[in-house]
Structure formats: structure tokens, C-alpha cells
PDB file of C-alpha atoms in Angstrom:
ATOM      1  CA  MET A   1      31.906 -19.984 -24.069  1.00 50.00           C
ATOM      2  CA  LEU A   2      30.089 -16.701 -24.766  1.00 45.00           C
ATOM      3  CA  LYS A   3      27.813 -18.428 -27.252  1.00 47.00           C
ATOM      4  CA  ASP A   4      26.866 -21.014 -24.635  1.00 51.00           C
ATOM      5  CA  ILE A   5      26.068 -18.276 -22.119  1.00 46.00           C
ATOM      6  CA  LYS A   6      23.933 -16.414 -24.666  1.00 47.00           C
ATOM      7  CA  ARG A   7      22.075 -19.607 -25.566  1.00 50.00           C
ATOM      8  CA  SER A   8      21.464 -20.273 -21.874  1.00 52.00           C
ATOM      9  CA  LEU A   9      20.090 -16.762 -21.300  1.00 49.00           C
ATOM     10  CA  ILE A  10      17.825 -16.957 -24.345  1.00 46.00           C
ATOM     11  CA  LEU A  11      16.528 -20.362 -23.270  1.00 45.00           C
ATOM     12  CA  LYS A  12      15.831 -19.051 -19.771  1.00 50.00           C
ATOM     13  CA  LYS A  13      13.839 -16.113 -21.157  1.00 48.00           C
ATOM     14  CA  LEU A  14      11.832 -18.397 -23.424  1.00 41.00           C
ATOM     15  CA  ILE A  15      11.033 -20.739 -20.534  1.00 42.00           C
ATOM     16  CA  THR A  16       9.937 -17.801 -18.372  1.00 46.00           C
ATOM     17  CA  LEU A  17       7.711 -16.404 -21.115  1.00 43.00           C
ATOM     18  CA  PHE A  18       6.180 -19.827 -21.738  1.00 40.00           C
ATOM     19  CA  ALA A  19       5.455 -20.274 -18.036  1.00 45.00           C
ATOM     20  CA  VAL A  20       3.756 -16.888 -17.758  1.00 43.00           C
ATOM     21  CA  VAL A  21       1.711 -17.388 -20.917  1.00 39.00           C
ATOM     22  CA  LEU A  22       0.705 -20.898 -19.855  1.00 40.00           C
ATOM     23  CA  PHE A  23      -0.283 -19.550 -16.458  1.00 43.00           C
ATOM     24  CA  SER A  24      -2.371 -16.825 -18.021  1.00 41.00           C
ATOM     25  CA  PHE A  25      -4.831 -19.237 -19.577  1.00 37.00           C
ATOM     26  CA  ASN A  26      -4.429 -22.686 -18.066  1.00 42.00           C
ATOM     27  CA  SER A  27      -4.301 -21.563 -14.442  1.00 39.00           C
ATOM     28  CA  PHE A  28      -7.946 -20.516 -14.557  1.00 43.00           C
ATOM     29  CA  ALA A  29      -8.992 -23.241 -16.996  1.00 38.00           C
ATOM     30  CA  ILE A  30      -9.877 -20.650 -19.592  1.00 35.00           C
ATOM     31  CA  ALA A  31      -9.383 -21.893 -23.114  1.00 33.00           C
ATOM     32  CA  GLN A  32     -10.487 -19.785 -26.032  1.00 33.00           C
ATOM     33  CA  SER A  33     -12.615 -22.607 -27.414  1.00 33.00           C
ATOM     34  CA  GLU A  34     -14.513 -22.885 -24.132  1.00 36.00           C
ATOM     35  CA  VAL A  35     -15.773 -19.319 -23.850  1.00 37.00           C
ATOM     36  CA  SER A  36     -18.479 -17.415 -25.624  1.00 38.00           C
ATOM     37  CA  GLY A  37     -19.102 -13.795 -26.473  1.00 44.00           C
ATOM     38  CA  SER A  38     -17.874 -11.407 -29.145  1.00 48.00           C
ATOM     39  CA  ASP A  39     -14.397 -11.000 -27.640  1.00 54.00           C
ATOM     40  CA  ALA A  40     -13.947 -14.766 -27.307  1.00 53.00           C
ATOM     41  CA  GLU A  41     -14.604 -15.216 -31.016  1.00 60.00           C
ATOM     42  CA  LYS A  42     -11.695 -12.972 -31.972  1.00 70.00           C
ATOM     43  CA  PRO A  43      -8.442 -14.843 -32.660  1.00 77.00           C
ATOM     44  CA  LEU A  44      -5.484 -13.912 -30.492  1.00 87.00           C
ATOM     45  CA  GLU A  45      -2.999 -11.554 -32.091  1.00 86.00           C
ATOM     46  CA  GLU A  46       0.529 -12.944 -32.220  1.00 86.00           C
ATOM     47  CA  ASN A  47       2.437 -10.008 -33.708  1.00 91.00           C
ATOM     48  CA  LEU A  48       1.711  -6.837 -31.790  1.00 95.00           C
ATOM     49  CA  THR A  49       4.007  -3.936 -30.986  1.00 96.00           C
ATOM     50  CA  VAL A  50       4.352  -2.400 -27.534  1.00 97.00           C
ATOM     51  CA  GLU A  51       2.577   0.691 -28.828  1.00 97.00           C
ATOM     52  CA  GLN A  52      -0.366  -1.357 -30.088  1.00 97.00           C
ATOM     53  CA  VAL A  53      -0.829  -3.175 -26.782  1.00 98.00           C
ATOM     54  CA  LEU A  54      -0.570   0.058 -24.787  1.00 98.00           C
ATOM     55  CA  GLU A  55      -3.036   1.898 -27.005  1.00 97.00           C
ATOM     56  CA  VAL A  56      -6.063   2.982 -24.989  1.00 96.00           C
ATOM     57  CA  THR A  57      -9.269   1.490 -26.416  1.00 95.00           C
ATOM     58  CA  GLU A  58     -12.991   1.691 -25.696  1.00 92.00           C
ATOM     59  CA  ASN A  59     -12.613  -1.328 -23.396  1.00 91.00           C
ATOM     60  CA  ASP A  60     -10.224   0.554 -21.110  1.00 95.00           C
ATOM     61  CA  ILE A  61     -11.259   2.448 -17.995  1.00 95.00           C
ATOM     62  CA  PHE A  62      -9.203   5.535 -17.237  1.00 96.00           C
ATOM     63  CA  LEU A  63      -9.190   8.700 -15.161  1.00 96.00           C
ATOM     64  CA  GLY A  64      -7.995  12.093 -16.293  1.00 96.00           C
ATOM     65  CA  ASP A  65      -7.889  14.205 -19.412  1.00 96.00           C
ATOM     66  CA  GLU A  66      -8.028  12.041 -22.521  1.00 95.00           C
ATOM     67  CA  ASN A  67      -5.396  14.305 -24.108  1.00 96.00           C
ATOM     68  CA  ALA A  68      -3.095  14.534 -21.078  1.00 97.00           C
ATOM     69  CA  PRO A  69       0.624  14.730 -21.963  1.00 96.00           C
ATOM     70  CA  VAL A  70       1.442  11.716 -19.775  1.00 97.00           C
ATOM     71  CA  THR A  71      -0.284   8.347 -19.951  1.00 98.00           C
ATOM     72  CA  ILE A  72       0.223   5.801 -17.182  1.00 98.00           C
ATOM     73  CA  VAL A  73      -0.988   2.259 -17.810  1.00 99.00           C
ATOM     74  CA  GLU A  74      -1.125   0.190 -14.628  1.00 99.00           C
ATOM     75  CA  TYR A  75      -1.180  -3.617 -14.562  1.00 99.00           C
ATOM     76  CA  ALA A  76      -2.399  -4.866 -11.194  1.00 98.00           C
ATOM     77  CA  SER A  77      -3.739  -7.989  -9.522  1.00 98.00           C
ATOM     78  CA  MET A  78      -6.639  -7.520  -7.116  1.00 98.00           C
ATOM     79  CA  SER A  79      -5.089 -10.025  -4.681  1.00 98.00           C
ATOM     80  CA  CYS A  80      -1.588  -8.515  -4.795  1.00 98.00           C
ATOM     81  CA  PRO A  81      -0.571  -6.871  -1.460  1.00 98.00           C
ATOM     82  CA  HIS A  82       1.776  -4.434  -3.198  1.00 98.00           C
ATOM     83  CA  CYS A  83      -1.016  -3.346  -5.547  1.00 98.00           C
ATOM     84  CA  ALA A  84      -3.232  -2.694  -2.530  1.00 98.00           C
ATOM     85  CA  GLN A  85      -0.385  -0.759  -0.915  1.00 97.00           C
ATOM     86  CA  PHE A  86      -0.085   1.494  -3.969  1.00 98.00           C
ATOM     87  CA  HIS A  87      -3.812   2.162  -4.204  1.00 98.00           C
ATOM     88  CA  ASN A  88      -4.278   2.621  -0.467  1.00 98.00           C
ATOM     89  CA  ASP A  89      -1.209   4.781   0.191  1.00 97.00           C
ATOM     90  CA  THR A  90      -0.181   6.528  -3.031  1.00 98.00           C
ATOM     91  CA  PHE A  91      -2.919   6.676  -5.649  1.00 98.00           C
ATOM     92  CA  ASP A  92      -4.970   9.490  -4.069  1.00 97.00           C
ATOM     93  CA  ASP A  93      -1.911  11.754  -3.926  1.00 98.00           C
ATOM     94  CA  LEU A  94      -1.089  10.895  -7.535  1.00 98.00           C
ATOM     95  CA  LYS A  95      -4.666  11.681  -8.533  1.00 98.00           C
ATOM     96  CA  THR A  96      -4.670  15.050  -6.767  1.00 98.00           C
ATOM     97  CA  LYS A  97      -1.298  16.200  -8.095  1.00 98.00           C
ATOM     98  CA  TYR A  98      -1.334  14.885 -11.644  1.00 98.00           C
ATOM     99  CA  ILE A  99      -4.639  13.333 -12.756  1.00 98.00           C
ATOM    100  CA  ASP A 100      -7.035  16.019 -11.522  1.00 98.00           C
ATOM    101  CA  THR A 101      -4.770  18.740 -12.915  1.00 97.00           C
ATOM    102  CA  GLY A 102      -4.860  17.334 -16.447  1.00 96.00           C
ATOM    103  CA  LYS A 103      -1.241  16.203 -16.548  1.00 97.00           C
ATOM    104  CA  VAL A 104      -1.819  12.439 -16.394  1.00 98.00           C
ATOM    105  CA  LYS A 105      -4.265   9.999 -17.912  1.00 98.00           C
ATOM    106  CA  PHE A 106      -4.279   6.897 -15.694  1.00 98.00           C
ATOM    107  CA  VAL A 107      -5.397   3.621 -17.288  1.00 98.00           C
ATOM    108  CA  PHE A 108      -6.419   0.652 -15.123  1.00 98.00           C
ATOM    109  CA  ARG A 109      -5.651  -2.828 -16.478  1.00 98.00           C
ATOM    110  CA  ASP A 110      -5.926  -6.220 -14.807  1.00 98.00           C
ATOM    111  CA  PHE A 111      -3.195  -8.841 -14.502  1.00 98.00           C
ATOM    112  CA  PRO A 112      -4.852 -11.409 -12.187  1.00 98.00           C
ATOM    113  CA  LEU A 113      -2.408 -13.754 -10.485  1.00 98.00           C
ATOM    114  CA  ASP A 114      -5.014 -16.145  -9.122  1.00 98.00           C
ATOM    115  CA  GLU A 115      -8.710 -16.998  -9.178  1.00 98.00           C
ATOM    116  CA  PRO A 116      -9.778 -14.538  -6.440  1.00 98.00           C
ATOM    117  CA  ALA A 117      -7.985 -11.743  -8.315  1.00 98.00           C
ATOM    118  CA  LEU A 118      -9.802 -12.655 -11.513  1.00 98.00           C
ATOM    119  CA  ARG A 119     -13.192 -12.624  -9.794  1.00 98.00           C
ATOM    120  CA  GLY A 120     -12.431  -9.325  -8.068  1.00 98.00           C
ATOM    121  CA  ALA A 121     -11.398  -7.850 -11.406  1.00 98.00           C
ATOM    122  CA  MET A 122     -14.606  -9.091 -13.014  1.00 98.00           C
ATOM    123  CA  LEU A 123     -16.680  -7.498 -10.255  1.00 97.00           C
ATOM    124  CA  SER A 124     -15.016  -4.121 -10.674  1.00 97.00           C
ATOM    125  CA  ARG A 125     -15.264  -4.355 -14.471  1.00 96.00           C
ATOM    126  CA  CYS A 126     -18.976  -5.142 -14.314  1.00 96.00           C
ATOM    127  CA  ALA A 127     -19.426  -2.129 -12.041  1.00 92.00           C
ATOM    128  CA  GLY A 128     -17.344  -0.115 -14.496  1.00 88.00           C
ATOM    129  CA  LYS A 129     -20.034  -0.518 -17.135  1.00 86.00           C
ATOM    130  CA  GLU A 130     -21.838   2.220 -15.200  1.00 80.00           C
ATOM    131  CA  GLY A 131     -18.833   4.513 -15.565  1.00 81.00           C
ATOM    132  CA  SER A 132     -15.326   5.086 -14.245  1.00 84.00           C
ATOM    133  CA  GLU A 133     -16.575   6.461 -10.912  1.00 87.00           C
ATOM    134  CA  SER A 134     -18.450   3.236 -10.158  1.00 89.00           C
ATOM    135  CA  TYR A 135     -15.393   1.212 -11.168  1.00 94.00           C
ATOM    136  CA  LEU A 136     -13.102   3.271  -8.956  1.00 93.00           C
ATOM    137  CA  LYS A 137     -15.491   2.915  -6.010  1.00 94.00           C
ATOM    138  CA  TYR A 138     -15.307  -0.878  -6.195  1.00 96.00           C
ATOM    139  CA  LEU A 139     -11.571  -0.793  -6.824  1.00 97.00           C
ATOM    140  CA  LYS A 140     -10.988   1.207  -3.652  1.00 96.00           C
ATOM    141  CA  VAL A 141     -13.174  -1.079  -1.554  1.00 97.00           C
ATOM    142  CA  LEU A 142     -11.621  -4.272  -2.907  1.00 98.00           C
ATOM    143  CA  PHE A 143      -8.075  -3.070  -2.276  1.00 98.00           C
ATOM    144  CA  SER A 144      -8.826  -1.597   1.154  1.00 98.00           C
ATOM    145  CA  THR A 145     -10.546  -4.833   2.276  1.00 98.00           C
ATOM    146  CA  GLN A 146      -8.226  -7.172   0.370  1.00 98.00           C
ATOM    147  CA  GLN A 147      -7.247  -9.304   3.375  1.00 98.00           C
ATOM    148  CA  ASN A 148     -10.922  -9.870   4.178  1.00 98.00           C
ATOM    149  CA  TRP A 149     -11.668 -11.634   0.898  1.00 98.00           C
ATOM    150  CA  ALA A 150      -8.662 -12.429  -1.328  1.00 98.00           C
ATOM    151  CA  PRO A 151      -7.009 -15.086   0.925  1.00 98.00           C
ATOM    152  CA  LYS A 152     -10.324 -16.612   2.023  1.00 97.00           C
ATOM    153  CA  LYS A 153     -11.782 -19.874   0.737  1.00 96.00           C
ATOM    154  CA  ASN A 154     -15.228 -18.257   0.658  1.00 98.00           C
ATOM    155  CA  TYR A 155     -14.023 -15.255  -1.349  1.00 98.00           C
ATOM    156  CA  ILE A 156     -16.991 -15.504  -3.740  1.00 98.00           C
ATOM    157  CA  GLU A 157     -19.408 -15.129  -0.836  1.00 98.00           C
ATOM    158  CA  VAL A 158     -17.473 -12.140   0.504  1.00 98.00           C
ATOM    159  CA  LEU A 159     -17.330 -10.551  -2.949  1.00 98.00           C
ATOM    160  CA  SER A 160     -21.082 -11.056  -3.227  1.00 98.00           C
ATOM    161  CA  ASN A 161     -21.587  -9.181   0.045  1.00 97.00           C
ATOM    162  CA  ILE A 162     -19.323  -6.367  -1.150  1.00 97.00           C
ATOM    163  CA  ALA A 163     -21.343  -6.175  -4.357  1.00 96.00           C
ATOM    164  CA  LYS A 164     -24.593  -5.922  -2.393  1.00 95.00           C
ATOM    165  CA  LEU A 165     -23.198  -3.106  -0.263  1.00 93.00           C
ATOM    166  CA  GLY A 166     -22.305  -1.343  -3.500  1.00 92.00           C
ATOM    167  CA  GLY A 167     -25.866  -1.607  -4.760  1.00 92.00           C
ATOM    168  CA  MET A 168     -25.511  -4.656  -7.001  1.00 94.00           C
ATOM    169  CA  LYS A 169     -28.352  -7.160  -6.795  1.00 94.00           C
ATOM    170  CA  GLY A 170     -27.681 -10.854  -6.190  1.00 95.00           C
ATOM    171  CA  GLU A 171     -28.697 -11.875  -9.693  1.00 96.00           C
ATOM    172  CA  GLU A 172     -26.530  -9.121 -11.157  1.00 97.00           C
ATOM    173  CA  PHE A 173     -23.508 -10.406  -9.232  1.00 98.00           C
ATOM    174  CA  GLU A 174     -24.136 -13.967 -10.411  1.00 98.00           C
ATOM    175  CA  ALA A 175     -24.485 -12.780 -13.995  1.00 98.00           C
ATOM    176  CA  CYS A 176     -21.224 -10.876 -13.637  1.00 98.00           C
ATOM    177  CA  MET A 177     -19.332 -13.926 -12.369  1.00 98.00           C
ATOM    178  CA  ALA A 178     -20.706 -15.942 -15.297  1.00 98.00           C
ATOM    179  CA  ASP A 179     -19.914 -13.286 -17.916  1.00 97.00           C
ATOM    180  CA  LYS A 180     -17.458 -15.052 -20.228  1.00 97.00           C
ATOM    181  CA  GLU A 181     -16.954 -11.961 -22.347  1.00 96.00           C
ATOM    182  CA  VAL A 182     -15.651  -9.952 -19.392  1.00 97.00           C
ATOM    183  CA  GLU A 183     -13.574 -12.921 -18.218  1.00 98.00           C
ATOM    184  CA  THR A 184     -12.016 -13.477 -21.624  1.00 97.00           C
ATOM    185  CA  ARG A 185     -11.285  -9.789 -22.132  1.00 96.00           C
ATOM    186  CA  ILE A 186      -9.360  -9.698 -18.848  1.00 98.00           C
ATOM    187  CA  MET A 187      -7.387 -12.859 -19.596  1.00 97.00           C
ATOM    188  CA  THR A 188      -6.651 -11.823 -23.171  1.00 97.00           C
ATOM    189  CA  GLY A 189      -5.310  -8.524 -21.876  1.00 97.00           C
ATOM    190  CA  LYS A 190      -3.115 -10.407 -19.448  1.00 98.00           C
ATOM    191  CA  TYR A 191      -1.837 -12.657 -22.235  1.00 97.00           C
ATOM    192  CA  TYR A 192      -0.850  -9.660 -24.348  1.00 97.00           C
ATOM    193  CA  ALA A 193       0.772  -7.909 -21.377  1.00 98.00           C
ATOM    194  CA  ALA A 194       2.882 -10.956 -20.562  1.00 97.00           C
ATOM    195  CA  LYS A 195       3.867 -11.678 -24.145  1.00 96.00           C
ATOM    196  CA  PHE A 196       4.447  -8.231 -25.598  1.00 97.00           C
ATOM    197  CA  LEU A 197       5.038  -5.928 -22.606  1.00 97.00           C
ATOM    198  CA  GLU A 198       7.171  -8.258 -20.455  1.00 94.00           C
ATOM    199  CA  ILE A 199       4.854  -7.851 -17.462  1.00 97.00           C
ATOM    200  CA  ARG A 200       6.110 -10.382 -14.925  1.00 94.00           C
ATOM    201  CA  SER A 201       4.937  -8.939 -11.618  1.00 96.00           C
ATOM    202  CA  THR A 202       2.372  -6.592 -10.165  1.00 98.00           C
ATOM    203  CA  PRO A 203       2.013  -3.738  -9.952  1.00 98.00           C
ATOM    204  CA  SER A 204       3.782  -2.673 -13.131  1.00 98.00           C
ATOM    205  CA  PHE A 205       3.391   0.714 -14.795  1.00 98.00           C
ATOM    206  CA  TYR A 206       4.059   1.961 -18.299  1.00 98.00           C
ATOM    207  CA  ILE A 207       4.665   5.706 -18.171  1.00 97.00           C
ATOM    208  CA  ASN A 208       4.563   7.060 -21.723  1.00 97.00           C
ATOM    209  CA  GLY A 209       5.788   3.729 -23.026  1.00 96.00           C
ATOM    210  CA  VAL A 210       8.513   3.105 -20.431  1.00 96.00           C
ATOM    211  CA  LEU A 211       8.174   0.212 -17.987  1.00 97.00           C
ATOM    212  CA  HIS A 212       8.431   0.841 -14.234  1.00 97.00           C
ATOM    213  CA  ARG A 213       8.036  -2.120 -11.888  1.00 96.00           C
ATOM    214  CA  GLY A 214       6.809  -2.259  -8.312  1.00 95.00           C
ATOM    215  CA  ALA A 215       4.590  -0.290  -5.915  1.00 94.00           C
ATOM    216  CA  GLN A 216       6.464   2.974  -6.261  1.00 94.00           C
ATOM    217  CA  ASN A 217       6.061   5.827  -3.800  1.00 96.00           C
ATOM    218  CA  MET A 218       5.004   9.347  -4.680  1.00 98.00           C
ATOM    219  CA  LYS A 219       8.564  10.676  -4.833  1.00 97.00           C
ATOM    220  CA  TYR A 220       9.562   8.101  -7.440  1.00 97.00           C
ATOM    221  CA  LEU A 221       6.441   8.645  -9.531  1.00 98.00           C
ATOM    222  CA  SER A 222       6.775  12.432  -9.358  1.00 97.00           C
ATOM    223  CA  GLU A 223      10.339  12.230 -10.652  1.00 96.00           C
ATOM    224  CA  ALA A 224       9.283   9.937 -13.483  1.00 96.00           C
ATOM    225  CA  ILE A 225       6.270  12.046 -14.470  1.00 97.00           C
ATOM    226  CA  ASP A 226       8.062  15.387 -14.149  1.00 96.00           C
ATOM    227  CA  GLY A 227      10.858  13.978 -16.266  1.00 95.00           C
ATOM    228  CA  VAL A 228       8.397  13.152 -19.035  1.00 95.00           C
ATOM    229  CA  LEU A 229       6.783  16.585 -18.759  1.00 95.00           C
ATOM    230  CA  LYS A 230      10.239  18.119 -19.190  1.00 92.00           C
ATOM    231  CA  GLY A 231      10.879  15.928 -22.221  1.00 85.00           C
ATOM    232  CA  VAL A 232      13.127  13.431 -20.476  1.00 57.00           C
ATOM    233  CA  ASN A 233      11.461  10.042 -20.856  1.00 54.00           C
ATOM    234  CA  ALA A 234      14.334   8.061 -19.385  1.00 49.00           C
ATOM    235  CA  ASP A 235      13.946   4.456 -18.259  1.00 47.00           C
ATOM    236  CA  ILE A 236      14.563   4.624 -14.503  1.00 44.00           C
ATOM    237  CA  SER A 237      12.748   1.388 -13.747  1.00 44.00           C
ATOM    238  CA  VAL A 238      15.942  -0.180 -12.403  1.00 37.00           C
ATOM    239  CA  GLU A 239      15.820   2.236  -9.474  1.00 38.00           C
ATOM    240  CA  GLY A 240      12.483   0.966  -8.240  1.00 39.00           C
ATOM    241  CA  GLU A 241      11.941  -1.981  -5.959  1.00 39.00           C
ATOM    242  CA  GLU A 242      10.472  -4.822  -7.961  1.00 41.00           C
ATOM    243  CA  ASN A 243       7.581  -6.578  -6.286  1.00 42.00           C
ATOM    244  CA  THR A 244       8.420 -10.226  -5.749  1.00 41.00           C
ATOM    245  CA  GLU A 245       5.218 -11.054  -3.875  1.00 47.00           C
ATOM    246  CA  GLY A 246       3.050 -10.207  -6.852  1.00 54.00           C
ATOM    247  CA  GLU A 247       5.084 -12.172  -9.361  1.00 57.00           C
ATOM    248  CA  ALA A 248       3.601 -14.620 -11.830  1.00 53.00           C
ATOM    249  CA  GLU A 249       5.142 -18.002 -11.128  1.00 42.00           C
ATOM    250  CA  GLU A 250       5.150 -21.296 -12.979  1.00 36.00           C
ATOM    251  CA  PRO A 251       1.787 -23.075 -12.592  1.00 30.00           C
ATOM    252  CA  THR A 252       1.409 -25.659  -9.855  1.00 31.00           C
ATOM    253  CA  GLU A 253      -0.088 -29.082 -10.488  1.00 32.00           C
ATOM    254  CA  GLU A 254      -3.528 -27.604  -9.899  1.00 34.00           C
ATOM    255  CA  GLY A 255      -2.755 -24.966 -12.515  1.00 32.00           C
ATOM    256  CA  VAL A 256      -2.938 -22.037 -10.109  1.00 31.00           C
ATOM    257  CA  SER A 257       0.104 -19.927  -9.302  1.00 34.00           C
ATOM    258  CA  GLU A 258       1.001 -19.582  -5.651  1.00 33.00           C
ATOM    259  CA  GLU A 259       1.885 -16.109  -4.453  1.00 35.00           C
TER     260      GLU A 259
END
């Protein structure tokens, strides 16, 4: 009886992982053989540790002291309401209390749940080539105006207008949307997050290697960060409210997850 239950649980986990991984690439019709660019030519790694995936690289955009004692890696979807809630209501307080004071290095990573989220992520990443301040400017605007573009059928047109207001020329926006290297880098990062970090919903945060799910408030984050600073890196993720709206679901017939 116990063996049957264990087999059932293992099978369920494997099915869930397969669905998320399949969603990561097929939902946006992005196959490795169909993209170009230096990143696209690199084979996908299939045996990575959590530490390797969380390692901050030159492709990452982060705020804070590079040598801060606490590193927070956020996985967010630009179309996720709970992600917008975190960035609109909590992030500035977190930045003032912990990032600006050298206690936290905050790493931004994308986990797009649909096509609009992918395109929004690409826009902010293209802007990020000019530096973290430019990236953060677009990130703030995209999250604060999320309902004006993410659910809309003409989201590309709206994103183009946002880009123009931010100083990006029309041809630069078009080049950004066609940049397969940026697109592949985002989707590869999502693949690794789903496979090796068990990211299933957004937002999700790794605080010094410990997973915390959901759009947590400042009180929760302060307790988690202060605990790490005191040398207590306990996994308290079960106390947080997990975001069900920003969850990666099994692909629909069109290959795009519905939120």
C-alpha cells in the first residue's frame, strides 16, 4: 500500500515537472534549433546543482552590494498580478531597508508565464543593456501599468509606446522583439529554474539558497532576511501564501498556459 502511494506521488511530480518544462519551450514555440545567437548555440545543461543555477553571472541584473551577506534571487513573470503587487507595494521598502544599506543583493530573473510576459521581459532586458538603472525604470513602469498592456490583444503596440516614452526608438524596439539571443536566454533561464529549482509559480524568491514562494509582505521578508543575518537560514517558505494566480499550468491546445 505504501509503495503504491509513493509510486503515485513520484509519478505526479514527474508529470508536473514535464508539464512545466514542456510549457517553458513549446508554449512560445521556441525550440533550440530554431533560434540563433551565441546563447542559442550552447547545449542545455541537464545536470546542474541548485547552487550552480543560483550563481550570479554576467547575464544577471542585480541591485545592491556585490558582496552583500544576503542574496535574493527573484523569479517573476511580467504579466503576473502578484509580481506586480510585490514590486508596486513592497520592493521600494525592501530596497531602502536592505539593498541600499549593503545587506542584500537583489537579483532579477524572468519566469514568463505567457507571451506578453516574455515580450515585456525582453523589453526590460534590452533596456538593461544600458545598465541596471535603465532596467529598473522599465520594470517599474511595466509592473505599475500591467493591466494596461499585459491582458490586451494589442500588447505589442502598447509595449512599443512604453518603449518610446522611455526613449527607445521604433527600430530599436523592433530589433529588441526580434532578438533571439535575449529571447533564448530568458527561456533557458526559465527551463533551468523549473527543472532544478522547482519554481512552479511567480513570484518565487531564493534567499541565500532557500526557496520562499509568493508575493510576501515586508514583515515576512524582514524576518527571513534578519534570520539569515543572524545565522539562522531556516526554510520558512511554508508560512508564506503561495501565489496560485501566477502558477505555470499544463499547456493548452494552443501551447500557451492560461493564468
